[in-house]
Short mmCIF file of C-alpha atoms and ligand atoms in Angstrom, two decimals:
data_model
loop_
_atom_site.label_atom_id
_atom_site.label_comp_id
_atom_site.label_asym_id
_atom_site.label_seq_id
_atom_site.Cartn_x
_atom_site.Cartn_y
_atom_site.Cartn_z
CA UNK A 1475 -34.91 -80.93 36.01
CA UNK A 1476 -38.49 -80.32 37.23
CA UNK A 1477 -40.48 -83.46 39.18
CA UNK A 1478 -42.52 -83.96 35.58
CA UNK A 1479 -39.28 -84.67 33.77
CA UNK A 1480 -38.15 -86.71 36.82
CA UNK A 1481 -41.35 -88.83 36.76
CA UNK A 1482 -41.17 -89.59 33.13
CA UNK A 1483 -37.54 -90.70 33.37
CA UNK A 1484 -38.45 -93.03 36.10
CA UNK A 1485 -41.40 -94.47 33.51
CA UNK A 1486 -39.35 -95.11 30.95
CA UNK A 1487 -36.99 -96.88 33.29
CA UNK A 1488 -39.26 -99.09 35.04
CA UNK A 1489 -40.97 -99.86 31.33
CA UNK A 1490 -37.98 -101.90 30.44
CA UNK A 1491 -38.09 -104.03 33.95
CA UNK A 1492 -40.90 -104.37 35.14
CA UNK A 1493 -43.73 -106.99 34.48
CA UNK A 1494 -45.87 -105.71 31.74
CA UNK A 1495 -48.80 -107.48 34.58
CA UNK A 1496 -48.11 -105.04 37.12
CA UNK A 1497 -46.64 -101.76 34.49
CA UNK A 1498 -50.25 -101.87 32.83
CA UNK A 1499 -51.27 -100.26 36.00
CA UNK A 1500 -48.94 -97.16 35.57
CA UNK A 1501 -51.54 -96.01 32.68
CA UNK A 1502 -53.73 -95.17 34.65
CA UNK A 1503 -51.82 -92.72 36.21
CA UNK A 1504 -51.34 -88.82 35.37
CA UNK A 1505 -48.88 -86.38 36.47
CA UNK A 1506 -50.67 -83.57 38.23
CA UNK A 1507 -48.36 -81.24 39.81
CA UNK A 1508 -45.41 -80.54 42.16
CA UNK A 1509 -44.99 -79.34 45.51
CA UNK A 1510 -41.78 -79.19 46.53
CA UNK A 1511 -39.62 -82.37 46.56
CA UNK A 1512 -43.63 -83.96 46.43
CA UNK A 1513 -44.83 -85.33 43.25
CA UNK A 1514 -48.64 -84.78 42.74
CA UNK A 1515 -50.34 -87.62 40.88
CA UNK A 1516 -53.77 -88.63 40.12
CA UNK A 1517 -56.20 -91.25 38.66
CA UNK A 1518 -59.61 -91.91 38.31
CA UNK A 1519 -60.64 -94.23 40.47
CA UNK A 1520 -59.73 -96.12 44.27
CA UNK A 1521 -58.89 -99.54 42.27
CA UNK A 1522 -56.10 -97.38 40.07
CA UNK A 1523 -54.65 -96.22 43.44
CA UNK A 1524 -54.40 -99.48 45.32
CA UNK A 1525 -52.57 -101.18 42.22
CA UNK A 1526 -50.39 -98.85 41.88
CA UNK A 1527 -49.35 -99.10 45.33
CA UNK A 1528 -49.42 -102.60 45.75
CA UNK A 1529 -48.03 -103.27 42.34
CA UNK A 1530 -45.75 -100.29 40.77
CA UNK A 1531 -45.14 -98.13 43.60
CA UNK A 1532 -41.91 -99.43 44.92
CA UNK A 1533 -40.47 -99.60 41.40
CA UNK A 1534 -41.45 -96.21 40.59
CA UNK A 1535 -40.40 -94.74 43.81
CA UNK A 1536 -36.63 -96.44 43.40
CA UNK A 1537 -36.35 -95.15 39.71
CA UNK A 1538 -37.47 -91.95 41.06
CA UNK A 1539 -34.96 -91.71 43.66
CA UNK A 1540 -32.35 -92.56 41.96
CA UNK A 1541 -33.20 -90.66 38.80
CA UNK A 1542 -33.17 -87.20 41.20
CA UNK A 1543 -30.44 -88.93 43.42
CA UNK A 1544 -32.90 -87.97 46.83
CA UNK A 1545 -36.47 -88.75 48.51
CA UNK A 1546 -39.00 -88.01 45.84
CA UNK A 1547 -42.19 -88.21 47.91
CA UNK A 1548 -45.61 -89.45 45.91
CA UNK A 1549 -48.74 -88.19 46.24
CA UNK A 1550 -51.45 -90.11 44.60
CA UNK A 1551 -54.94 -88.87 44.69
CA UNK A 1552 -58.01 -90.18 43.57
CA UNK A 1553 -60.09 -87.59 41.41
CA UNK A 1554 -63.16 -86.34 42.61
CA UNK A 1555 -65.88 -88.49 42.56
CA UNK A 1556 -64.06 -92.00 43.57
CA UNK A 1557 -62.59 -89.93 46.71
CA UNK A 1558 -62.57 -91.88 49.62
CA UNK A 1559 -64.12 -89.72 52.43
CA UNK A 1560 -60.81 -90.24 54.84
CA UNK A 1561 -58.29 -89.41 52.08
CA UNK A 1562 -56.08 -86.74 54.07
CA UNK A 1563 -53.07 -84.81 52.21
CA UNK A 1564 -50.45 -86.24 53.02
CA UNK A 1565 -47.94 -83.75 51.22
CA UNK A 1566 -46.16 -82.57 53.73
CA UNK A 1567 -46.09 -85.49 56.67
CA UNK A 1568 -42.55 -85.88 57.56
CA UNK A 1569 -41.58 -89.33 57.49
CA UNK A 1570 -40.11 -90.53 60.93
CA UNK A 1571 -38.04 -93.45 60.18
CA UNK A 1572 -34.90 -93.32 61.17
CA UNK A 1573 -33.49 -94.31 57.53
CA UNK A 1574 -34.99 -94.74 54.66
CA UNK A 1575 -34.87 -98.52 54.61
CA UNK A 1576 -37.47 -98.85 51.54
CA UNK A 1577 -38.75 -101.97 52.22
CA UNK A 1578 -41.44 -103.11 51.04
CA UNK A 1579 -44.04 -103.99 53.45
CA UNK A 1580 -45.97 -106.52 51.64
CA UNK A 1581 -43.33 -108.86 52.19
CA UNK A 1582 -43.34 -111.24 54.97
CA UNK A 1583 -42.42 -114.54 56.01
CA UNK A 1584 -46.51 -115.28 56.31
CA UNK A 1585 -47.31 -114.98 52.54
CA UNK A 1586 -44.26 -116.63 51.54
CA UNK A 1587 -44.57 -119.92 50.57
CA UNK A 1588 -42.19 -122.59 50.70
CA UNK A 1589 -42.01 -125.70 49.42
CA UNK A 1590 -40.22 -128.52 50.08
CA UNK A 1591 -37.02 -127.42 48.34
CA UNK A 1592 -37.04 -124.30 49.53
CA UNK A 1593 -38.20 -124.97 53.12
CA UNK A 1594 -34.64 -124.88 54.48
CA UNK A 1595 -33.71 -121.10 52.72
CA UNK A 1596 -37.16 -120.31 54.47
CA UNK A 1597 -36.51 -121.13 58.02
CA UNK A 1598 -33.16 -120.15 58.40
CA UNK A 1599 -33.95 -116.98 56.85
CA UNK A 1600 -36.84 -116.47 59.80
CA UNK A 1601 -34.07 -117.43 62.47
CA UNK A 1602 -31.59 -114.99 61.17
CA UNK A 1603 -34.23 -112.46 61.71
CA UNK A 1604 -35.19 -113.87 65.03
CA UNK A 1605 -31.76 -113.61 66.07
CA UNK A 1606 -29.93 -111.46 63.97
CA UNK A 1607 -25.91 -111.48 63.85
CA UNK A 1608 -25.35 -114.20 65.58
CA UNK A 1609 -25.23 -117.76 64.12
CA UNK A 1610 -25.85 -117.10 60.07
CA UNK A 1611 -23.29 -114.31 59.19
CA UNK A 1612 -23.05 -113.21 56.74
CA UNK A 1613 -25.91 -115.14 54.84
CA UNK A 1614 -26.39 -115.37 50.63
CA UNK A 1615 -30.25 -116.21 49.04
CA UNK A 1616 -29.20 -117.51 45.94
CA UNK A 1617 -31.63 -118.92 42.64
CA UNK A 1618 -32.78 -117.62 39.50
CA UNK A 1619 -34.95 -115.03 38.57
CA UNK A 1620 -38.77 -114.62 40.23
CA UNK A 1621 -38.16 -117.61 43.00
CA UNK A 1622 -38.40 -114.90 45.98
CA UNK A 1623 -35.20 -113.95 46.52
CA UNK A 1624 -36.07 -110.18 46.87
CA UNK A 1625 -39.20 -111.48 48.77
CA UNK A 1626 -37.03 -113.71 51.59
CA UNK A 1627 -34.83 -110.70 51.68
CA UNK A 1628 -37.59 -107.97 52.54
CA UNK A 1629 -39.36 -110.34 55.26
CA UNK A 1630 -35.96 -110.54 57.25
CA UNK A 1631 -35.79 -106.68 56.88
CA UNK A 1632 -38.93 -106.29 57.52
CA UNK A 1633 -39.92 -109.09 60.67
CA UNK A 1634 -36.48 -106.83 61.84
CA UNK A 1635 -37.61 -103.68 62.21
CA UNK A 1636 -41.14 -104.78 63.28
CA UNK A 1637 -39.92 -106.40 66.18
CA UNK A 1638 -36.92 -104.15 67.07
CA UNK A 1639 -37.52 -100.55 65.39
CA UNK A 1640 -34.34 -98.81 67.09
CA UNK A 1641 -32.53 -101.70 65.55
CA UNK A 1642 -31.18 -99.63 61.96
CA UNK A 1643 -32.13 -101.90 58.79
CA UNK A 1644 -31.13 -100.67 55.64
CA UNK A 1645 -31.76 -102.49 52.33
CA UNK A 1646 -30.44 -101.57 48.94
CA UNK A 1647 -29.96 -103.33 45.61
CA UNK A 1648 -26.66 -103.63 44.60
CA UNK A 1649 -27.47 -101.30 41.58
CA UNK A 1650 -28.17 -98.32 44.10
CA UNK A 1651 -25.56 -98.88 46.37
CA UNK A 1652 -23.73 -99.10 43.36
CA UNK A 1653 -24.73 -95.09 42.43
CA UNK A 1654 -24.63 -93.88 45.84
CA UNK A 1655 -21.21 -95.14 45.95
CA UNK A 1656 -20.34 -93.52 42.80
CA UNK A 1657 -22.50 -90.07 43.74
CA UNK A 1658 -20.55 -89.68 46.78
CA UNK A 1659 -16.93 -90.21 45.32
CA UNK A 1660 -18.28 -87.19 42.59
CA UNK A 1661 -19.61 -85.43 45.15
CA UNK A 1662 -16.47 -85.55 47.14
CA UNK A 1663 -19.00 -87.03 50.24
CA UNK A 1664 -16.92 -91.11 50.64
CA UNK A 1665 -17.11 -90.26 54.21
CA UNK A 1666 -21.04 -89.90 54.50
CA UNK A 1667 -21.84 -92.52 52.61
CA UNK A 1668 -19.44 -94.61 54.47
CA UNK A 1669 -21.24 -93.73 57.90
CA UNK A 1670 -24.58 -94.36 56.10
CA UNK A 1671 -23.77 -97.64 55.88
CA UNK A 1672 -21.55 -98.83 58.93
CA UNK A 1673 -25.02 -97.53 60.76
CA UNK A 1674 -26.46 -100.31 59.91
CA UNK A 1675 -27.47 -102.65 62.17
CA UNK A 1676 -28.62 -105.15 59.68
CA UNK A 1677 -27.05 -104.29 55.61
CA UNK A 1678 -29.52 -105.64 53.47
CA UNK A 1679 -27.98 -106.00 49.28
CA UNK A 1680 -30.24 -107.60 46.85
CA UNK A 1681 -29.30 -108.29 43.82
CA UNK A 1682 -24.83 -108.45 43.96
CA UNK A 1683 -24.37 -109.85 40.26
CA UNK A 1684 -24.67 -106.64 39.56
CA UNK A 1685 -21.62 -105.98 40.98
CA UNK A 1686 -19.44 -108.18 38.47
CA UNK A 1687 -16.94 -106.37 37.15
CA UNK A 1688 -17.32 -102.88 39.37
CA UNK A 1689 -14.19 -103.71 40.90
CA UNK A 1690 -14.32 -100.58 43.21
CA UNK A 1691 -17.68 -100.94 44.12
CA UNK A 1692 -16.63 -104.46 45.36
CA UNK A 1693 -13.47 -102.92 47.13
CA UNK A 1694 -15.55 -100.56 48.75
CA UNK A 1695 -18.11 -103.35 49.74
CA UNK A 1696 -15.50 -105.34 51.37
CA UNK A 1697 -14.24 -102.79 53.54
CA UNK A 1698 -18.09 -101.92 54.68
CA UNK A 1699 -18.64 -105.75 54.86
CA UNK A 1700 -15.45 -106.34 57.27
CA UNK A 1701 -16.71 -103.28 59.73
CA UNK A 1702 -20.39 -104.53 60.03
CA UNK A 1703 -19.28 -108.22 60.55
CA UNK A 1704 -16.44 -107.45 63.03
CA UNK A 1705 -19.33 -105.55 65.23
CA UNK A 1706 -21.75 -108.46 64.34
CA UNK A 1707 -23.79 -106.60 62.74
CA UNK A 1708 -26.11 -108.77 60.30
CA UNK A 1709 -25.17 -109.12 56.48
CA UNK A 1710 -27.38 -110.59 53.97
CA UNK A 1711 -27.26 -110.95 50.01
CA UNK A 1712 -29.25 -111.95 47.16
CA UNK A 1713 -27.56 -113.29 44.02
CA UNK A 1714 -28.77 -114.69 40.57
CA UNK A 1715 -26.26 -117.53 40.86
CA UNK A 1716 -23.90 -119.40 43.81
CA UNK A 1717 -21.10 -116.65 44.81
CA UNK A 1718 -18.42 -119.14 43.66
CA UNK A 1719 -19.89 -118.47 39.98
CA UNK A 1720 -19.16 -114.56 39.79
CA UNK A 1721 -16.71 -114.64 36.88
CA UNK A 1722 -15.30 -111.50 38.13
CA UNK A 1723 -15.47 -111.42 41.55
CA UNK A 1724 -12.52 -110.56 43.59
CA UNK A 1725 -11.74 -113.34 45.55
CA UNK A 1726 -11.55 -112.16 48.87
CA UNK A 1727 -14.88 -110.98 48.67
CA UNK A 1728 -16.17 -114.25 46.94
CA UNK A 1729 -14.67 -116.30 50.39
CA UNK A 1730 -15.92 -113.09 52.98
CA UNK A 1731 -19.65 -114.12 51.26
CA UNK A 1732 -18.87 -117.58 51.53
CA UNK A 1733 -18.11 -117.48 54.85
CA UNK A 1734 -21.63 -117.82 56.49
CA UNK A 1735 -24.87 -119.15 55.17
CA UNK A 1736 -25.99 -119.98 51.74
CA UNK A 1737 -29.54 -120.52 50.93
CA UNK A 1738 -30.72 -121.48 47.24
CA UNK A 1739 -33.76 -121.07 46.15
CA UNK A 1740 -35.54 -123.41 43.15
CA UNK A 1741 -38.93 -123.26 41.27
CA UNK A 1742 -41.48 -124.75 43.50
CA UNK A 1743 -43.65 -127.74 42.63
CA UNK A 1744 -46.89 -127.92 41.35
CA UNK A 1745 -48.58 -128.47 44.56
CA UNK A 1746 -46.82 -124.97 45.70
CA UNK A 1747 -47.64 -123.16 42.36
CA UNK A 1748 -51.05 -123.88 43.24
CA UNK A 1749 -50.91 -122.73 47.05
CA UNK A 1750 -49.17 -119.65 45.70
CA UNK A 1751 -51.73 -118.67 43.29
CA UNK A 1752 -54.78 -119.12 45.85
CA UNK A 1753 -53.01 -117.22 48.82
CA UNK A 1754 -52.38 -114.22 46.02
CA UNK A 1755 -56.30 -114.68 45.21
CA UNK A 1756 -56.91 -114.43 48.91
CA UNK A 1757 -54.63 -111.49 49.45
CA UNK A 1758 -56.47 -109.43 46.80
CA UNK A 1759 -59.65 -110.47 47.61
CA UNK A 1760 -60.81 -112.10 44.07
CA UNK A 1761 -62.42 -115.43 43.89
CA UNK A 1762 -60.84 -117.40 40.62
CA UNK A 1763 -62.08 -120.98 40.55
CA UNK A 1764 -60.34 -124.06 40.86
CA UNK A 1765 -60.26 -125.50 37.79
CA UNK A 1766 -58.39 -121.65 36.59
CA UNK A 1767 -55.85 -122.37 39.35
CA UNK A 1768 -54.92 -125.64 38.38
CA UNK A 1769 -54.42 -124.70 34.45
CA UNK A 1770 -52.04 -121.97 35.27
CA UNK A 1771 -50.20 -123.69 38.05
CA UNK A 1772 -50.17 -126.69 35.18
CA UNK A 1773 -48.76 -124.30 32.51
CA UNK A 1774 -46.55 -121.46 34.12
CA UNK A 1775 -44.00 -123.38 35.56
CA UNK A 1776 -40.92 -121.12 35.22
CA UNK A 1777 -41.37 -118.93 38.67
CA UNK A 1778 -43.23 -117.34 41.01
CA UNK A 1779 -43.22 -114.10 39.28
CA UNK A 1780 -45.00 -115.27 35.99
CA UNK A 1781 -47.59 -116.76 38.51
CA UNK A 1782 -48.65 -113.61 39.50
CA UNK A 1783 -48.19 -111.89 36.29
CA UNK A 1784 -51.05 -114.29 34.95
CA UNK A 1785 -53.11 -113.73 37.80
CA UNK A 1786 -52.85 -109.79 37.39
CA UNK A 1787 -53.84 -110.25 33.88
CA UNK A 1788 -57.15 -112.28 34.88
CA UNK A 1789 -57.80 -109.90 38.19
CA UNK A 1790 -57.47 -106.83 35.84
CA UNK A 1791 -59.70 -108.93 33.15
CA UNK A 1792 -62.53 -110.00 36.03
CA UNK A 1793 -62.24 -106.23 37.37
CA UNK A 1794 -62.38 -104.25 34.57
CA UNK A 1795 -65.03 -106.45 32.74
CA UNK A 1796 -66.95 -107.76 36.06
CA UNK A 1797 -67.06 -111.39 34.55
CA UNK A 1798 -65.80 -114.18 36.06
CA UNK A 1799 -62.85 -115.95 34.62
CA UNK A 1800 -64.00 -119.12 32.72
CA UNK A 1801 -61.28 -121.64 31.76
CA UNK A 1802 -61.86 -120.33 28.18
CA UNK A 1803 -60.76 -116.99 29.18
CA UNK A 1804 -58.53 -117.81 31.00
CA UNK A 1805 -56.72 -119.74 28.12
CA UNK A 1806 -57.16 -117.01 25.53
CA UNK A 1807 -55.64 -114.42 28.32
CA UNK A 1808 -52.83 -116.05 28.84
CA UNK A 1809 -51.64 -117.67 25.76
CA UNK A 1810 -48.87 -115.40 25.22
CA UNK A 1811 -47.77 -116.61 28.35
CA UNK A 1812 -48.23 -120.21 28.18
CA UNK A 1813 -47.60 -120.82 24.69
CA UNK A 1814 -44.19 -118.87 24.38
CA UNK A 1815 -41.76 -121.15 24.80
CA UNK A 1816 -42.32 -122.82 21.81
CA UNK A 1817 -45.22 -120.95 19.39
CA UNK A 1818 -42.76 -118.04 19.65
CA UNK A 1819 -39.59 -120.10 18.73
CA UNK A 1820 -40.87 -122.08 16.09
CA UNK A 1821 -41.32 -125.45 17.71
CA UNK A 1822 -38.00 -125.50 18.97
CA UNK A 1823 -37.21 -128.15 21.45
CA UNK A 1824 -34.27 -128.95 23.86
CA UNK A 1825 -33.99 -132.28 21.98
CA UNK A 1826 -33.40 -130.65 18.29
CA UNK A 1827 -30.85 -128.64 19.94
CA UNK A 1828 -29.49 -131.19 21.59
CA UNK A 1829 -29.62 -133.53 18.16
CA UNK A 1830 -27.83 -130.26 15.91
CA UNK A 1831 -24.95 -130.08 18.64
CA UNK A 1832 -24.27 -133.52 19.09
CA UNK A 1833 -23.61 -134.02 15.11
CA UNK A 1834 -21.88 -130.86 14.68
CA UNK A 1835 -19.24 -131.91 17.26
CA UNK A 1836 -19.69 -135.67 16.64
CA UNK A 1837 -20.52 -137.33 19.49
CA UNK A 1838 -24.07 -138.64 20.80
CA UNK A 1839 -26.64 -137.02 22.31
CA UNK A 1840 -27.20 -139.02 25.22
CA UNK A 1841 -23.52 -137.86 26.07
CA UNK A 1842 -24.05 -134.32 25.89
CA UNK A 1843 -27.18 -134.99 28.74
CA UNK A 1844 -24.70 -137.41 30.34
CA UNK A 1845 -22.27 -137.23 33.30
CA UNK A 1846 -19.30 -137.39 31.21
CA UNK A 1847 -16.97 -134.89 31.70
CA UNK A 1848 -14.49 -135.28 28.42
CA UNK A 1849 -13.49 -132.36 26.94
CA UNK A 1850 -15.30 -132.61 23.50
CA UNK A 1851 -18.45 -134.05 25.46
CA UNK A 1852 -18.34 -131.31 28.08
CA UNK A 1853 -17.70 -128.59 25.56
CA UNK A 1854 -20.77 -129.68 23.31
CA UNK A 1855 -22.76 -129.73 26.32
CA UNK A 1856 -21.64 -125.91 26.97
CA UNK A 1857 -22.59 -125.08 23.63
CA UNK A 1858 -26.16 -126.78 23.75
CA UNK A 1859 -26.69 -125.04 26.77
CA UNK A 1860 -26.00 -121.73 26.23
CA UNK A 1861 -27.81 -122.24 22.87
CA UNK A 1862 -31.23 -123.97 24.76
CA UNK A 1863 -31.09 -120.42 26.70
CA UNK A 1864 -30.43 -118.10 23.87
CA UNK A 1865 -33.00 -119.50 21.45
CA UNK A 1866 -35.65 -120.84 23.76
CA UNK A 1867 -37.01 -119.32 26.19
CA UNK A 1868 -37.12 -122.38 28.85
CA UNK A 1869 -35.85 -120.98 32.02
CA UNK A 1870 -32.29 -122.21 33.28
CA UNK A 1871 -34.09 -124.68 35.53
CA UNK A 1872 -35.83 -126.20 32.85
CA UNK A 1873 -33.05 -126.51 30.80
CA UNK A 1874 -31.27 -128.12 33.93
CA UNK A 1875 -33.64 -130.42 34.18
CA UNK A 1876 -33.13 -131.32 30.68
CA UNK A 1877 -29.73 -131.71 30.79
CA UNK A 1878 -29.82 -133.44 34.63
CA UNK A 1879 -27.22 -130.52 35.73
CA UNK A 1880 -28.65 -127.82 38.76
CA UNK A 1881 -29.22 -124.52 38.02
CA UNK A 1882 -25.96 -123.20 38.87
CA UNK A 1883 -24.10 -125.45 36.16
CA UNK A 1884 -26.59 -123.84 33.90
CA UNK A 1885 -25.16 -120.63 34.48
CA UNK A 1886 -22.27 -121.36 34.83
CA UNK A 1887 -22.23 -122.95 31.43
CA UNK A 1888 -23.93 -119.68 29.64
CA UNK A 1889 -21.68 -117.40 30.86
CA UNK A 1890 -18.59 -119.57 30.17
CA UNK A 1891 -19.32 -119.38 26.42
CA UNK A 1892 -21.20 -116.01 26.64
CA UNK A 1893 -17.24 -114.82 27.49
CA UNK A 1894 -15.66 -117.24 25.57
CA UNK A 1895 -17.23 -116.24 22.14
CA UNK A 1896 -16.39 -112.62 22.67
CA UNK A 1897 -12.35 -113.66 22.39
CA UNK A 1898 -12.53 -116.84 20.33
CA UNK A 1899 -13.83 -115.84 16.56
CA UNK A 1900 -13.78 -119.45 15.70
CA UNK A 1901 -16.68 -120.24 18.46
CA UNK A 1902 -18.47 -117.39 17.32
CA UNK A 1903 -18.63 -118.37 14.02
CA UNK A 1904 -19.76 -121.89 15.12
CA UNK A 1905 -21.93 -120.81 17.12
CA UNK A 1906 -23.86 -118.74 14.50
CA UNK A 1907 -23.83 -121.78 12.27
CA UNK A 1908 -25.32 -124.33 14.57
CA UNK A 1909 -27.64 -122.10 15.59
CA UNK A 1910 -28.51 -121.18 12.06
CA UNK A 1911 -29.00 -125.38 11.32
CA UNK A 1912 -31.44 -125.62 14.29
CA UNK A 1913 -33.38 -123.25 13.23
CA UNK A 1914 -33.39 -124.61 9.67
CA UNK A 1915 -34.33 -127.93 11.61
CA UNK A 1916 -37.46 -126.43 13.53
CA UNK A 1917 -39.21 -125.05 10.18
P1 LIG B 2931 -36.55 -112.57 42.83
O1 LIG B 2931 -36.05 -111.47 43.72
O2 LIG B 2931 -35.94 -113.90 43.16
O3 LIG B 2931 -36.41 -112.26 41.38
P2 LIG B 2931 -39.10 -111.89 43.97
O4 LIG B 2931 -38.77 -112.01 45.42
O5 LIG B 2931 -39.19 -110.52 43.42
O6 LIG B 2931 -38.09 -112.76 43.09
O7 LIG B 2931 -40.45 -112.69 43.71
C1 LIG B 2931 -41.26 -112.45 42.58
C2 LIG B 2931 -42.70 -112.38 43.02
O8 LIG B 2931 -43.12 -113.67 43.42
C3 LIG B 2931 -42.93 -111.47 44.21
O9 LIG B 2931 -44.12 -110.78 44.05
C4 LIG B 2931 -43.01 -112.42 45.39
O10 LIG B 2931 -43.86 -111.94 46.40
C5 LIG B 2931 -43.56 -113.67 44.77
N1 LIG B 2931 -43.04 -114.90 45.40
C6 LIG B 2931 -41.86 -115.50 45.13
N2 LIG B 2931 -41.72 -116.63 45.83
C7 LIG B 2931 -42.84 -116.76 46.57
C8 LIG B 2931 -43.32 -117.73 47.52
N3 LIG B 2931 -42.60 -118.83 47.80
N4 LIG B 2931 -44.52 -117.53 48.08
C9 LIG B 2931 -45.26 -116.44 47.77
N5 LIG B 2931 -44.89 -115.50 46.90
C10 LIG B 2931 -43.70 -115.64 46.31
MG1 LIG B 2932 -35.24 -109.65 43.24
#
């Protein structure tokens, strides 16, 4: 496959992840050539550049790389008249890291942000990379979705090899250790990628839910994981959920992750959302006034991620326009945003749900949001969960909020029926019918 086919694969893989905020940026991008294992870009002007670094580029580069299974090198240049006088080709500098670590360098412990919840995940994960191996081995960053997981992750990589560069950091996602794995038992090469990653001086894996169910990419984990930690060699994971909660985790790998530090990350609090969203202002140099901060940081609420994606939106409305953002503008720009959770679902709140289960199953619904812990009571309350999740779209904190459990109960709860219905025909059916009366409910 040529470097043209390669980069449109890697498009139409990052389309389906990545924030449609930060993808917009990729349109301003054109294929342009090939040069060797270099792919030749362009766009029109300096601003397309620096969002697409600071913004795709990491995305793209990963699809890329795994899509042509090596280093795809990009070369993004800035046609003719927007040129910046010192742009230099940079085709053929060889990179002299010592592995390709691919982390990103925007993130640091100084633009992360903690709150008061997360203020514990924050400073242990700054002394682990103060003093790596030692006390917090192996450690797991737990929480949902856009809290800074990958972020926390990155700045421990990162603070690493800033302060120790012969020290060997190596970060994957479980997804790509995942294929190498794989690519090197086709490619009859188990023994290189085994070196690759008993190198390491500090193993980096973002992202291990997605190893549910690869049972021999978790065999094969466990094995690396007992050579790094017997040399004390730093471990650190990311997860969507507590380890404990991987339905289909082998269990000595569930207590070698246990074994060390756990760090869970929530949504922060309004006073954070706001500190957040000016420190991203600041970082990108754009001026959005107060009154814009607070009515985003009143209304996006889920994570840290939709933060910035409204942001983007208004820095890409101020740029491309040169207006400021008025609250007016601000509100029409983001009402797909703000607005979703219910314009988009018919009105539908946590309460309906919550009345529709409790009939169907006969019992109140102050018990399903109670502590109770019957069978029929806890059951309901599994079924309103995984329900508030799959016709809302209130993130699994919210709807732990709602229904006074933590995140990880959430979860836990969703993917209990989630497996559940695909055995039991009877819960299916219900399922379909209670969900069928809610929505009958909402119009
Ligand atoms: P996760 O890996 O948990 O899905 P990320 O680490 O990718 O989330 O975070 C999503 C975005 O939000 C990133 O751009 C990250 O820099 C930003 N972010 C998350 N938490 C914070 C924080 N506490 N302070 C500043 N930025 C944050
Ligand atoms: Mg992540």
């Amino acid at each position: 496959m040529s470097l043209e086919n390669y980069w449109n694969e890697a498009l139409k893989k990052v389309s389906t992840t990545m924030d449609a905020g930060k993808a917009m940026w990729l349109d301003f991008i054109n294929y342009s050539g090939e040069d060797g294992d270099t792919l030749l870009l362009s766009c029109d002007a300096e601003m397309y550049r620096e969002n697409f670094n600071t913004e795709c580029k990491k995305d793209i580069q990963k699809a890329l790389d795994t899509i042509a299974n090596k280093h795809i090198e990009i070369d993004l240049s800035v046609n003719e008249e927007d040129k910046k006088p010192e742009k230099k080709s940079i085709k053929k500098e060889a990179p002299t890291r010592k592995t390709n670590s691919y982390l990103n360098k925007n993130y640091t412990f100084d633009n992360f942000i903690p709150c008061e919840n997360t203020n514990f995940a924050y400073t242990a994960a700054k002394a682990i990379a103060i003093n790596p191996g030692s006390s917090y081995n192996p450690c797991l960053i737990y929480g949902g979705v856009g809290l800074g997981k990958t972020h926390l992750l990155e700045s421990i990589g990162n603070y690493i090899e800033e302060k120790t560069p012969q020290k060997n950091v190596i970060y994957v996602t479980a997804e790509s250790f995942t294929n190498d794995y794989i690519n090197s038992l086709a490619g009859k090469k188990i023994s290189d990628f085994r070196i690759k990653y008993r190198k390491a001086d500090v193993l980096l894996i973002d992202d291990i839910h997605f190893l549910d169910e690869k049972i021999s990419t978790q065999e094969e984990l466990f094995h690396t994981f007992n050579d790094l930690y017997e040399k004390g060699h730093q471990i650190i994971f990311t997860c969507d959920r507590p380890v404990s909660e991987l339905p289909n985790f082998t269990d000595r790998l569930k207590s070698r992750f246990t074994r060390g530090i756990n760090l869970s990350l929530t949504a922060p609090d309004y006073e954070t959302r706001v500190a957040i969203l000016k420190k991203k202002c600041e970082e990108k140099n754009t001026y959005i006034s107060d009154s814009v901060i607070n009515y985003i940081a009143e209304n996006v609420k889920t994570n840290v991620r939709d933060l910035e994606g409204s942001l983007t939106t208004l820095i890409a409305y101020t740029n491309l326009l040169q207006t400021d953002i008025t609250l007016d503008i601000a509100k029409d720009q983001l009402k797909h945003l703000i607005s979703a959770p219910t314009a988009s679902e018919q009105d539908i709140s946590l309460v309906d749900i919550t009345k529709v289960v409790a009939s169907y199953y006969n019992v109140e619904p102050t018990q399903i949001r109670s502590k109770s812990r019957t069978a029929i009571i806890k059951d309901s309350r599994n079924v309103a969960i995984f329900l508030s999740r799959k016709i809302t779209q209130y993130s699994t904190t919210e709807i732990g909020n709602f229904f006074n459990r933590d995140h990880s109960t959430i979860t836990h709860s969703i993917d209990l029926i989630e497996k559940e219905k695909k055995t039991n025909s009877d819960l299916a059916a219900n399922l379909d019918e209670i969900e069928a009366k809610i929505k009958a409910k909402a119009k």
